[in-house]
PDB file of C-alpha atoms and ligand atoms in Angstrom:
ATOM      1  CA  UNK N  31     -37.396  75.251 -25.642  1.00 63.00           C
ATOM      2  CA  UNK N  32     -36.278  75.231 -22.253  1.00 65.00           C
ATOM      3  CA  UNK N  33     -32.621  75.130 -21.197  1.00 66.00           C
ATOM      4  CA  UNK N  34     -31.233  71.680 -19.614  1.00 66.00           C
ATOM      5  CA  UNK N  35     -30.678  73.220 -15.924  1.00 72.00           C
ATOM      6  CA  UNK N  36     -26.442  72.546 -15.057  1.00 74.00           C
ATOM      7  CA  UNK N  37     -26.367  70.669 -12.127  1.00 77.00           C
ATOM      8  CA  UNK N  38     -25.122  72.432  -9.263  1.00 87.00           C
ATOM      9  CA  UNK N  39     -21.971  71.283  -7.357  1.00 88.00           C
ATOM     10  CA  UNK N  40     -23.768  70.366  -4.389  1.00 91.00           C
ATOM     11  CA  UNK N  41     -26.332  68.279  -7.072  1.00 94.00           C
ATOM     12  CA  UNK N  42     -23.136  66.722  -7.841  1.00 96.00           C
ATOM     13  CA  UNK N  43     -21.807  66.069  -5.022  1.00 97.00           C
ATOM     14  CA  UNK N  44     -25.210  64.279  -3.985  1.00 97.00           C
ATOM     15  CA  UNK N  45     -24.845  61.875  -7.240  1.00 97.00           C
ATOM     16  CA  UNK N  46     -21.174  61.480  -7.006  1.00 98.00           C
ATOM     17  CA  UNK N  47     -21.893  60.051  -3.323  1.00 98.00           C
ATOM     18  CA  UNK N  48     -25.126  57.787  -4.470  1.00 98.00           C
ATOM     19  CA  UNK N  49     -22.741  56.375  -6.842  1.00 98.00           C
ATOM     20  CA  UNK N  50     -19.639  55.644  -4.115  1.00 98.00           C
ATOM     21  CA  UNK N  51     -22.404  54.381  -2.005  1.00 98.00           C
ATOM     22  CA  UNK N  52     -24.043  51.725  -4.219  1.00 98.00           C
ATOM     23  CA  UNK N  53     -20.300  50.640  -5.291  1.00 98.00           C
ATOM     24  CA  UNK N  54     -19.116  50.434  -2.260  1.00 98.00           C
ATOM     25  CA  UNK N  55     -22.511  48.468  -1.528  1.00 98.00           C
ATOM     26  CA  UNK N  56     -21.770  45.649  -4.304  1.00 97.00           C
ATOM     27  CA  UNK N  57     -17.942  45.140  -2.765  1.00 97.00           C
ATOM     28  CA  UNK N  58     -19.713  44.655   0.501  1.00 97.00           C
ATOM     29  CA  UNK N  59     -17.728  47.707   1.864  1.00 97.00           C
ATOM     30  CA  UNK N  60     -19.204  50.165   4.386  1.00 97.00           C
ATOM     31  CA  UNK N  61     -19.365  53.680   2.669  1.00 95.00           C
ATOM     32  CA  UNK N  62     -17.613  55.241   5.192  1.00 96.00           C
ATOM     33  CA  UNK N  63     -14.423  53.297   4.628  1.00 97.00           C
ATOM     34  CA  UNK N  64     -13.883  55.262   1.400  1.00 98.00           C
ATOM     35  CA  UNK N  65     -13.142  59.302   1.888  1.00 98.00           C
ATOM     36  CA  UNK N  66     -14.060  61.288  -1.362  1.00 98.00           C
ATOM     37  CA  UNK N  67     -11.645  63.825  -2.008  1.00 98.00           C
ATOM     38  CA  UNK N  68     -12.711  66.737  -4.288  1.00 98.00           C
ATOM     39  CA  UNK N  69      -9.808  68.034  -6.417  1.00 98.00           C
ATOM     40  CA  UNK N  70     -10.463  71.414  -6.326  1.00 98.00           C
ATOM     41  CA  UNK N  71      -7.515  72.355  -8.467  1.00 97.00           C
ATOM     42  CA  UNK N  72      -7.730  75.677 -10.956  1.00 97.00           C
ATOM     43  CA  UNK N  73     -11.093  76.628  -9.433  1.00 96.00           C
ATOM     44  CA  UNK N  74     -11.999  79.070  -7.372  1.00 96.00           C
ATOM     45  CA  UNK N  75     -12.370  79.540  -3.928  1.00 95.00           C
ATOM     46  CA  UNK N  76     -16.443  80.421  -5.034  1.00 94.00           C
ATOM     47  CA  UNK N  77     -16.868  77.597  -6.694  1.00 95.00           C
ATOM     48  CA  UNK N  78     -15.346  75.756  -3.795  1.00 96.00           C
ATOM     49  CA  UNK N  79     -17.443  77.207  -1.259  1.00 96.00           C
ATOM     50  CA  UNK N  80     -20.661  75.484  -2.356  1.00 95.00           C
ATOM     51  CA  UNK N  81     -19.284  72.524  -1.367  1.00 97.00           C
ATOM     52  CA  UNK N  82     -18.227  73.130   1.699  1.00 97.00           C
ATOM     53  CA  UNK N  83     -21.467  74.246   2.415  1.00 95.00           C
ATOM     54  CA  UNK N  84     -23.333  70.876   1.275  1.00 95.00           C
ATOM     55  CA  UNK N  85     -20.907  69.396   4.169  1.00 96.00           C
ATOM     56  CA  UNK N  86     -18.013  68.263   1.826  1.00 98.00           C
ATOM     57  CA  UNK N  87     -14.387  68.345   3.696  1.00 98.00           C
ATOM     58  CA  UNK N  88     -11.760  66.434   1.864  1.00 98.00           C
ATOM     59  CA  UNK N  89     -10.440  68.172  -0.677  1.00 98.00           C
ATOM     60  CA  UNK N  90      -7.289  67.636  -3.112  1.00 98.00           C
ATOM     61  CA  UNK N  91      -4.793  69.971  -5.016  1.00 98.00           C
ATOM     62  CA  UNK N  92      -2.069  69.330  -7.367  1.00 97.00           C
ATOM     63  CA  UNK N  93      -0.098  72.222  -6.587  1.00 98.00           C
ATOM     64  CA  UNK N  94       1.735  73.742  -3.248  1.00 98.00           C
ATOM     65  CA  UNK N  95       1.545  77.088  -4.250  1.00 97.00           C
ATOM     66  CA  UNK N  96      -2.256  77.385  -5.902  1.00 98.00           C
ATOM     67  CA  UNK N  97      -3.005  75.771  -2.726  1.00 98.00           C
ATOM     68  CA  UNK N  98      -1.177  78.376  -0.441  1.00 98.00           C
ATOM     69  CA  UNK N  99      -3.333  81.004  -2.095  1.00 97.00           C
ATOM     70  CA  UNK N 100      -6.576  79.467  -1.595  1.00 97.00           C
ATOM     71  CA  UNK N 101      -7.005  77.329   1.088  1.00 98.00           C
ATOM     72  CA  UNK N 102      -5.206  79.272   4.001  1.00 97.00           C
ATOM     73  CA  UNK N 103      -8.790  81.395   4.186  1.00 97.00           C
ATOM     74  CA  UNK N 104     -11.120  78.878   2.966  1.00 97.00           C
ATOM     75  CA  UNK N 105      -9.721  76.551   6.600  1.00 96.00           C
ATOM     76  CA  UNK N 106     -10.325  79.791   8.179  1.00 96.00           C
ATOM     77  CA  UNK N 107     -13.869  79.496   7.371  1.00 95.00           C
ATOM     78  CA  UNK N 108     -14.004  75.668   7.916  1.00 97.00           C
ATOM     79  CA  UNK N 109     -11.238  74.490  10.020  1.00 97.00           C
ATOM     80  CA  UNK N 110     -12.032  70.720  10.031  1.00 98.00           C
ATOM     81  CA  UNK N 111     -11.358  70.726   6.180  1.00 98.00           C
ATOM     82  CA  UNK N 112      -8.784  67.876   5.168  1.00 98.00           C
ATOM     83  CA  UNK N 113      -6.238  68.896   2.094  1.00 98.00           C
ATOM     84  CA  UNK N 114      -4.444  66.301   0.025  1.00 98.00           C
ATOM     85  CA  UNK N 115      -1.928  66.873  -1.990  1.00 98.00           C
ATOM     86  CA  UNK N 116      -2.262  64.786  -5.469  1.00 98.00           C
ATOM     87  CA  UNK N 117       0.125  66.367  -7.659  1.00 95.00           C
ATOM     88  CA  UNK N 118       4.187  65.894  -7.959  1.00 96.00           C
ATOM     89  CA  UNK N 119       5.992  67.540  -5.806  1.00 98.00           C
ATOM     90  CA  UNK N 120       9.482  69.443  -6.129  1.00 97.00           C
ATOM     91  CA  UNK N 121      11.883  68.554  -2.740  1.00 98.00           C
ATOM     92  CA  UNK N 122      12.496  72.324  -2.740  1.00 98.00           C
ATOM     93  CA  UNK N 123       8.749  72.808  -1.580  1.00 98.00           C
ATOM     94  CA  UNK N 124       8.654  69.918   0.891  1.00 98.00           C
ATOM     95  CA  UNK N 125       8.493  72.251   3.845  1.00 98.00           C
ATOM     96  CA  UNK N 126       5.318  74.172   2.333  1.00 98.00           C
ATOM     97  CA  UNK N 127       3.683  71.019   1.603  1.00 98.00           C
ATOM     98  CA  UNK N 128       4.132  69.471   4.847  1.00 98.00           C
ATOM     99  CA  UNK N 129       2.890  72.943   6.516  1.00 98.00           C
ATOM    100  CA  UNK N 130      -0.507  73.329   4.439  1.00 98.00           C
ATOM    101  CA  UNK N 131      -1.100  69.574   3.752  1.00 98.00           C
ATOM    102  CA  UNK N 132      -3.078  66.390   5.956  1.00 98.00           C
ATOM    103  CA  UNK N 133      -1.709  63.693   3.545  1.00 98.00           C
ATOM    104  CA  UNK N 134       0.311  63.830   0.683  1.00 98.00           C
ATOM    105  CA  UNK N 135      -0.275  61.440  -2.320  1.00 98.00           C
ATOM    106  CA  UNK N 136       2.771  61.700  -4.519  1.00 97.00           C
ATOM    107  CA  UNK N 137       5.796  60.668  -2.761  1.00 98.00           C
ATOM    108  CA  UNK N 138       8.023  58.656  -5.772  1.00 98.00           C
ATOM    109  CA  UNK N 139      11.787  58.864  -4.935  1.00 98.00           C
ATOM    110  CA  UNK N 140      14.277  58.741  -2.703  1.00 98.00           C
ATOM    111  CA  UNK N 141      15.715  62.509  -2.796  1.00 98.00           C
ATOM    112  CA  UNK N 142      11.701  63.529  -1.460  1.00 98.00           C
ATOM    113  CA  UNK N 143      11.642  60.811   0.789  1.00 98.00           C
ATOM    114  CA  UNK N 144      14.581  62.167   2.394  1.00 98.00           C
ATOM    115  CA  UNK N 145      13.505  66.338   1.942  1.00 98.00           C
ATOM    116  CA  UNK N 146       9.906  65.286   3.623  1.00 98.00           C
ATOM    117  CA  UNK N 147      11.337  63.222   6.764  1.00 98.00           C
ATOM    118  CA  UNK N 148      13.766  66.637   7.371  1.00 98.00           C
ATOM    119  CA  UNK N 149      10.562  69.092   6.809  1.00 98.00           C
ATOM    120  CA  UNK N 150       8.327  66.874   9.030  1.00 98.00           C
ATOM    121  CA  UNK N 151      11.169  66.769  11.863  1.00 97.00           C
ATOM    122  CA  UNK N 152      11.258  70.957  11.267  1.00 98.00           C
ATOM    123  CA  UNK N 153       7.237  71.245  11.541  1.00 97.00           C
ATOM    124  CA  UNK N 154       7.042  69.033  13.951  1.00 97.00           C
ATOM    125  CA  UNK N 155       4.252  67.505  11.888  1.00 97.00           C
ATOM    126  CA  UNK N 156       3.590  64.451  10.215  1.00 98.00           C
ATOM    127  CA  UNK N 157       1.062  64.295   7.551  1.00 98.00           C
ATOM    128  CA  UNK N 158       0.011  60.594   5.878  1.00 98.00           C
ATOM    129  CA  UNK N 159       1.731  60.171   3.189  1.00 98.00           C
ATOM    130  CA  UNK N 160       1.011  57.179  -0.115  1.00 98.00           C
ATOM    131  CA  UNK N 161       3.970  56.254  -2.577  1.00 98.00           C
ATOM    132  CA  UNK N 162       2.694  56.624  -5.924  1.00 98.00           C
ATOM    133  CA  UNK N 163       3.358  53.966  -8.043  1.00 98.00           C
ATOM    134  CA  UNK N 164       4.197  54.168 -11.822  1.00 98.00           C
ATOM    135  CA  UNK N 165       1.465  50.949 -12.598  1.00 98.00           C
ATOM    136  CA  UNK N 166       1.331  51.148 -16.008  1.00 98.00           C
ATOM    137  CA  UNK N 167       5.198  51.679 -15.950  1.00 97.00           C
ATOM    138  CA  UNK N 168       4.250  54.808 -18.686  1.00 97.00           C
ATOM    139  CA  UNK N 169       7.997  56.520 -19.369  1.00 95.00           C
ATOM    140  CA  UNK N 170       6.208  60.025 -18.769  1.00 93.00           C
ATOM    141  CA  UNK N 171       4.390  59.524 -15.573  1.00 95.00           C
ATOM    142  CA  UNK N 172       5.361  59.834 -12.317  1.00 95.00           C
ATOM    143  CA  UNK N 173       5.369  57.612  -9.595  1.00 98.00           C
ATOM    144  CA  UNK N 174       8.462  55.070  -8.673  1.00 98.00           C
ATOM    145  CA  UNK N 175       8.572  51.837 -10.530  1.00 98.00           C
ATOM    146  CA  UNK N 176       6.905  48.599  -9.525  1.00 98.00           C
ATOM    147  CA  UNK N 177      10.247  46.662  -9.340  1.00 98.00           C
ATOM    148  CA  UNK N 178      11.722  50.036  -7.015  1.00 98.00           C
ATOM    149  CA  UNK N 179       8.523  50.047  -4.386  1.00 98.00           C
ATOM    150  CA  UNK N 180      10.110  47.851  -2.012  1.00 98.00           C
ATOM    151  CA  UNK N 181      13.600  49.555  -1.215  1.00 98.00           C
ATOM    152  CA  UNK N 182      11.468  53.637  -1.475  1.00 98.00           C
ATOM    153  CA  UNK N 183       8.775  51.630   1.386  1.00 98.00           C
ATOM    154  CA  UNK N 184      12.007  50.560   3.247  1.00 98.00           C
ATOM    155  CA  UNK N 185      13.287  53.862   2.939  1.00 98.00           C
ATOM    156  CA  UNK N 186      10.565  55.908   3.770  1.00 98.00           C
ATOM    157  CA  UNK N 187       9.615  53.661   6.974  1.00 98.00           C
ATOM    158  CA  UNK N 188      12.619  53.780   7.765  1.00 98.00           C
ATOM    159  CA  UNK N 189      13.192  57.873   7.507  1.00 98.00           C
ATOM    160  CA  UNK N 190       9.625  57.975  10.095  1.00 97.00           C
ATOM    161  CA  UNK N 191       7.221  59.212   7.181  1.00 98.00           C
ATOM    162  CA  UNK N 192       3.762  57.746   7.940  1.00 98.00           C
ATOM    163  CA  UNK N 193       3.303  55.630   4.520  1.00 98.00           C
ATOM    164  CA  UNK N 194      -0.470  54.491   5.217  1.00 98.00           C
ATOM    165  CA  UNK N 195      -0.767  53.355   1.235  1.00 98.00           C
ATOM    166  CA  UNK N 196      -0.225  53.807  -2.244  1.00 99.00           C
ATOM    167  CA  UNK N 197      -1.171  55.858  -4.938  1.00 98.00           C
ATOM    168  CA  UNK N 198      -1.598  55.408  -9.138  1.00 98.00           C
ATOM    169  CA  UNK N 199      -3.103  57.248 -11.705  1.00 98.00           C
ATOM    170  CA  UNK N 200      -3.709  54.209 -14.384  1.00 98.00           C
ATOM    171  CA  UNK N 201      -3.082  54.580 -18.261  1.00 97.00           C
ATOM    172  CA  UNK N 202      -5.123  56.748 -20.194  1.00 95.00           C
ATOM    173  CA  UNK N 203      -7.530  55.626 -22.812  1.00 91.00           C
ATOM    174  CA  UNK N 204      -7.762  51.740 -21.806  1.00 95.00           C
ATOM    175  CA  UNK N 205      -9.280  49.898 -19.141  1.00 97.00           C
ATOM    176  CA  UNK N 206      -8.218  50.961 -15.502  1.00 98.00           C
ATOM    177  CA  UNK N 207      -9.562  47.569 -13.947  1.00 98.00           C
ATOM    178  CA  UNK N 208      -6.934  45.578 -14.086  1.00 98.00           C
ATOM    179  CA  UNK N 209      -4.102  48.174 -13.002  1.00 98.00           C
ATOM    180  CA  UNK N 210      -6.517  49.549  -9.691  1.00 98.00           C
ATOM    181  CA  UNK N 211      -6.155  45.426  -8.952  1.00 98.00           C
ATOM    182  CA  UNK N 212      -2.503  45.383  -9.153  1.00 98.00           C
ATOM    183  CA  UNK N 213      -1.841  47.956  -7.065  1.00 98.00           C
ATOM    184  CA  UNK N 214      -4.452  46.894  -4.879  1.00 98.00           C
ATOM    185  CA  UNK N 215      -2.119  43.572  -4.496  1.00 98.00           C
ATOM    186  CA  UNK N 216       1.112  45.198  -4.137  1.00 98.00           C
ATOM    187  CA  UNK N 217      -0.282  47.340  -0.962  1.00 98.00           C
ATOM    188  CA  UNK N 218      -1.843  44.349   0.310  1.00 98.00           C
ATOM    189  CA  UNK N 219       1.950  42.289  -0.334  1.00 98.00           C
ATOM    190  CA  UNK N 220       3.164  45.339   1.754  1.00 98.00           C
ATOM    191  CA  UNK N 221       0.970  45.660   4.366  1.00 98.00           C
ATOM    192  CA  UNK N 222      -0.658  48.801   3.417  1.00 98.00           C
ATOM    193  CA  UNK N 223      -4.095  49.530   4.040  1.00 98.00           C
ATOM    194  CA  UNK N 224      -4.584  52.657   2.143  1.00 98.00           C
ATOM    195  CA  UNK N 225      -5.698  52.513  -1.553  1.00 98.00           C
ATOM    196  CA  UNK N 226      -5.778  56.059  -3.441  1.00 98.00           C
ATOM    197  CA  UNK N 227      -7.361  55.463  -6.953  1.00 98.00           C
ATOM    198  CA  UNK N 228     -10.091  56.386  -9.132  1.00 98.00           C
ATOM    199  CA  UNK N 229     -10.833  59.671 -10.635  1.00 98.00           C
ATOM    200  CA  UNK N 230     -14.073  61.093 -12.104  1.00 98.00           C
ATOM    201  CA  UNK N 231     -14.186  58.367 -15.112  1.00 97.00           C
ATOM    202  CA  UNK N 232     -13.203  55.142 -12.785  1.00 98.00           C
ATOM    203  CA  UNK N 233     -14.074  56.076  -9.479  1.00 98.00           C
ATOM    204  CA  UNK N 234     -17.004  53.154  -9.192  1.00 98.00           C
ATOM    205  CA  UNK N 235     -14.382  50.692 -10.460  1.00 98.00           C
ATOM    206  CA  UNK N 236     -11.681  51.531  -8.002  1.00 98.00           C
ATOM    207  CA  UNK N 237     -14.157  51.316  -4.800  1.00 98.00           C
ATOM    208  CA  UNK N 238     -14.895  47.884  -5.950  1.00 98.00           C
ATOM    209  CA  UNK N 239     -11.696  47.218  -6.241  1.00 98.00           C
ATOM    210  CA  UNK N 240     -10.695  48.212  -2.731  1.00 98.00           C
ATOM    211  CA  UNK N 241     -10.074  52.199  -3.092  1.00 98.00           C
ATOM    212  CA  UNK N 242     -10.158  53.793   0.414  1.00 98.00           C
ATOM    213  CA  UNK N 243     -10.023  57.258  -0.895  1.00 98.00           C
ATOM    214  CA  UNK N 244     -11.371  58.501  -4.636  1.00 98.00           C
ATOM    215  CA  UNK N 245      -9.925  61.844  -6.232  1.00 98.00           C
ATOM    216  CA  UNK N 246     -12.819  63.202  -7.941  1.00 98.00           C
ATOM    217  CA  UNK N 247     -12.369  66.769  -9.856  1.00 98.00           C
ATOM    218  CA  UNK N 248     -14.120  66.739 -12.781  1.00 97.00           C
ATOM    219  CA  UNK N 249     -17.647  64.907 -11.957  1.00 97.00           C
ATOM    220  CA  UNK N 250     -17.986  67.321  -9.027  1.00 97.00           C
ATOM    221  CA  UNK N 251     -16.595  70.875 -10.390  1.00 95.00           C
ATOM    222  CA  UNK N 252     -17.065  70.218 -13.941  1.00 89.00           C
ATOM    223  CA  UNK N 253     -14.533  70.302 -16.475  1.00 86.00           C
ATOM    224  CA  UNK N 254     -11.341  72.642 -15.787  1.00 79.00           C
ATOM    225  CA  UNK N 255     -11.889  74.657 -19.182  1.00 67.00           C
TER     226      UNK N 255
HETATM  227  C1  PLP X1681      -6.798  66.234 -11.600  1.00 52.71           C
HETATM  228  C2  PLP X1681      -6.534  64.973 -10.867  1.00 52.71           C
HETATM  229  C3  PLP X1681      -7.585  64.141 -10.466  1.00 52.71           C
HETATM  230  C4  PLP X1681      -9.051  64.423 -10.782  1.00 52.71           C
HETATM  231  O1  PLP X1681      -9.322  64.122 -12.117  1.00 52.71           O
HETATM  232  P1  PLP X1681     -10.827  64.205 -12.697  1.00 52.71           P
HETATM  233  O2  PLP X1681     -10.755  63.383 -13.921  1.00 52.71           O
HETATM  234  O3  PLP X1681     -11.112  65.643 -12.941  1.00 52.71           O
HETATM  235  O4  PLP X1681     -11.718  63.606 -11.682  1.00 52.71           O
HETATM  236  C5  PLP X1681      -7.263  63.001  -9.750  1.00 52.71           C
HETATM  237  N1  PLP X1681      -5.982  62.685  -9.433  1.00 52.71           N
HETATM  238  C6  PLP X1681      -4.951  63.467  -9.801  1.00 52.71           C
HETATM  239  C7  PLP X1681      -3.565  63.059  -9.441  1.00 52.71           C
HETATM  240  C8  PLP X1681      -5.183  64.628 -10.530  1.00 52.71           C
HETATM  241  O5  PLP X1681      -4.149  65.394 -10.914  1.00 52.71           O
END
């Protein structure tokens, strides 16, 4: 018997995009109003590269330093690659983060609200930055509280950090519908136009929903072993 043939990434990334496409389609969205960020995090920079090469330029990590070890020669190869940063980050590595990072998905408290606005005045460089929000208010997770969002927004505005949305990883193991539409109302009760959820599993969901930018790892790469 022949061998099922694994897809390759850029087979992947074709099918991940059909799939954003038609979703975005049904919400009556234009496809280009949602960026697909591939979270490249604990592979390597060859199984990155085939995606660059298929023409994919967003791409997330959870961690400053795995990310100061890849990407630093990958953007040497491809310049006009955008790099997120999904993951939670320490104050103490603000500065790094601001350096090697275009937007920054995980700002939850005050204390990094305050290290980021004095890295970003030092660098002289502002990436976007979302406030994660705790939605399923989960003890474990990060992300500030629904009830705190208000006073960190205040704060952060009010420090100069470009807040251009919010950011939530739902509950595992239940439906992620109904929390991508809550904090798909708080952003719109604040103003915000930028919507980062949806992950390999929910992705679809969230771009009906209103997702402007998807964090896809899994469906792309395959799993992280
Ligand atoms: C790893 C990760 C993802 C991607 O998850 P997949 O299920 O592999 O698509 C998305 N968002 C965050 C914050 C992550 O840490």
């Amino acid at each position: 018997m022949p061998q099922p043939e694994i897809p390759t990434a850029a087979q992947n990334l074709a099918e991940v995009r059909t799939a954003l496409a038609r979703a975005a389609g049904l919400a009556g969205r234009a496809p280009s109003g949602v960026e697909l960020i591939a979270i490249s995090k604990t592979h390597p920079a060859e199984a990155i590269v085939p995606l660059l090469a298929a023409g994919q330029r967003s791409f997330g990590e959870n961690r400053v330093q795995e990310a100061a070890g890849k990407w630093p020669a990958l953007r040497g190869l491809f310049p006009d690659v955008r790099l997120h940063l999904v993951g939670q980050l320490q104050s103490n590595k603000a500065r790094d983060a601001v350096d090697l990072f275009d937007a920054i998905h995980a700002v939850d408290r005050p204390s990094l609200v305050t290290a980021l606005a004095a890295a970003m005045d030092a660098a002289g460089k502002r990436p976007d930055c979302y406030l994660q929000v705790n939605i399923g208010e989960e003890p474990q997770k990060a992300g500030c509280a629904i009830a705190d969002l208000p006073a960190l927004l205040a704060q952060a505005r009010d420090a100069g950090l470009p807040i251009v949305g919010l950011m939530a990883v739902p509950p595992a193991e239940t439906e992620a519908a109904p929390y991508f539409a809550l904090l798909a109302e708080l952003a719109r009760r604040h103003d915000l136009p930028g919507l980062s959820m949806g992950m390999s599993s929910d992705y679809e969901t969230a771009v009906m929903l209103g997702a402007t930018c998807v964090r896809v790892g899994t469906a792309l790469f395959g799993g992280r072993g």
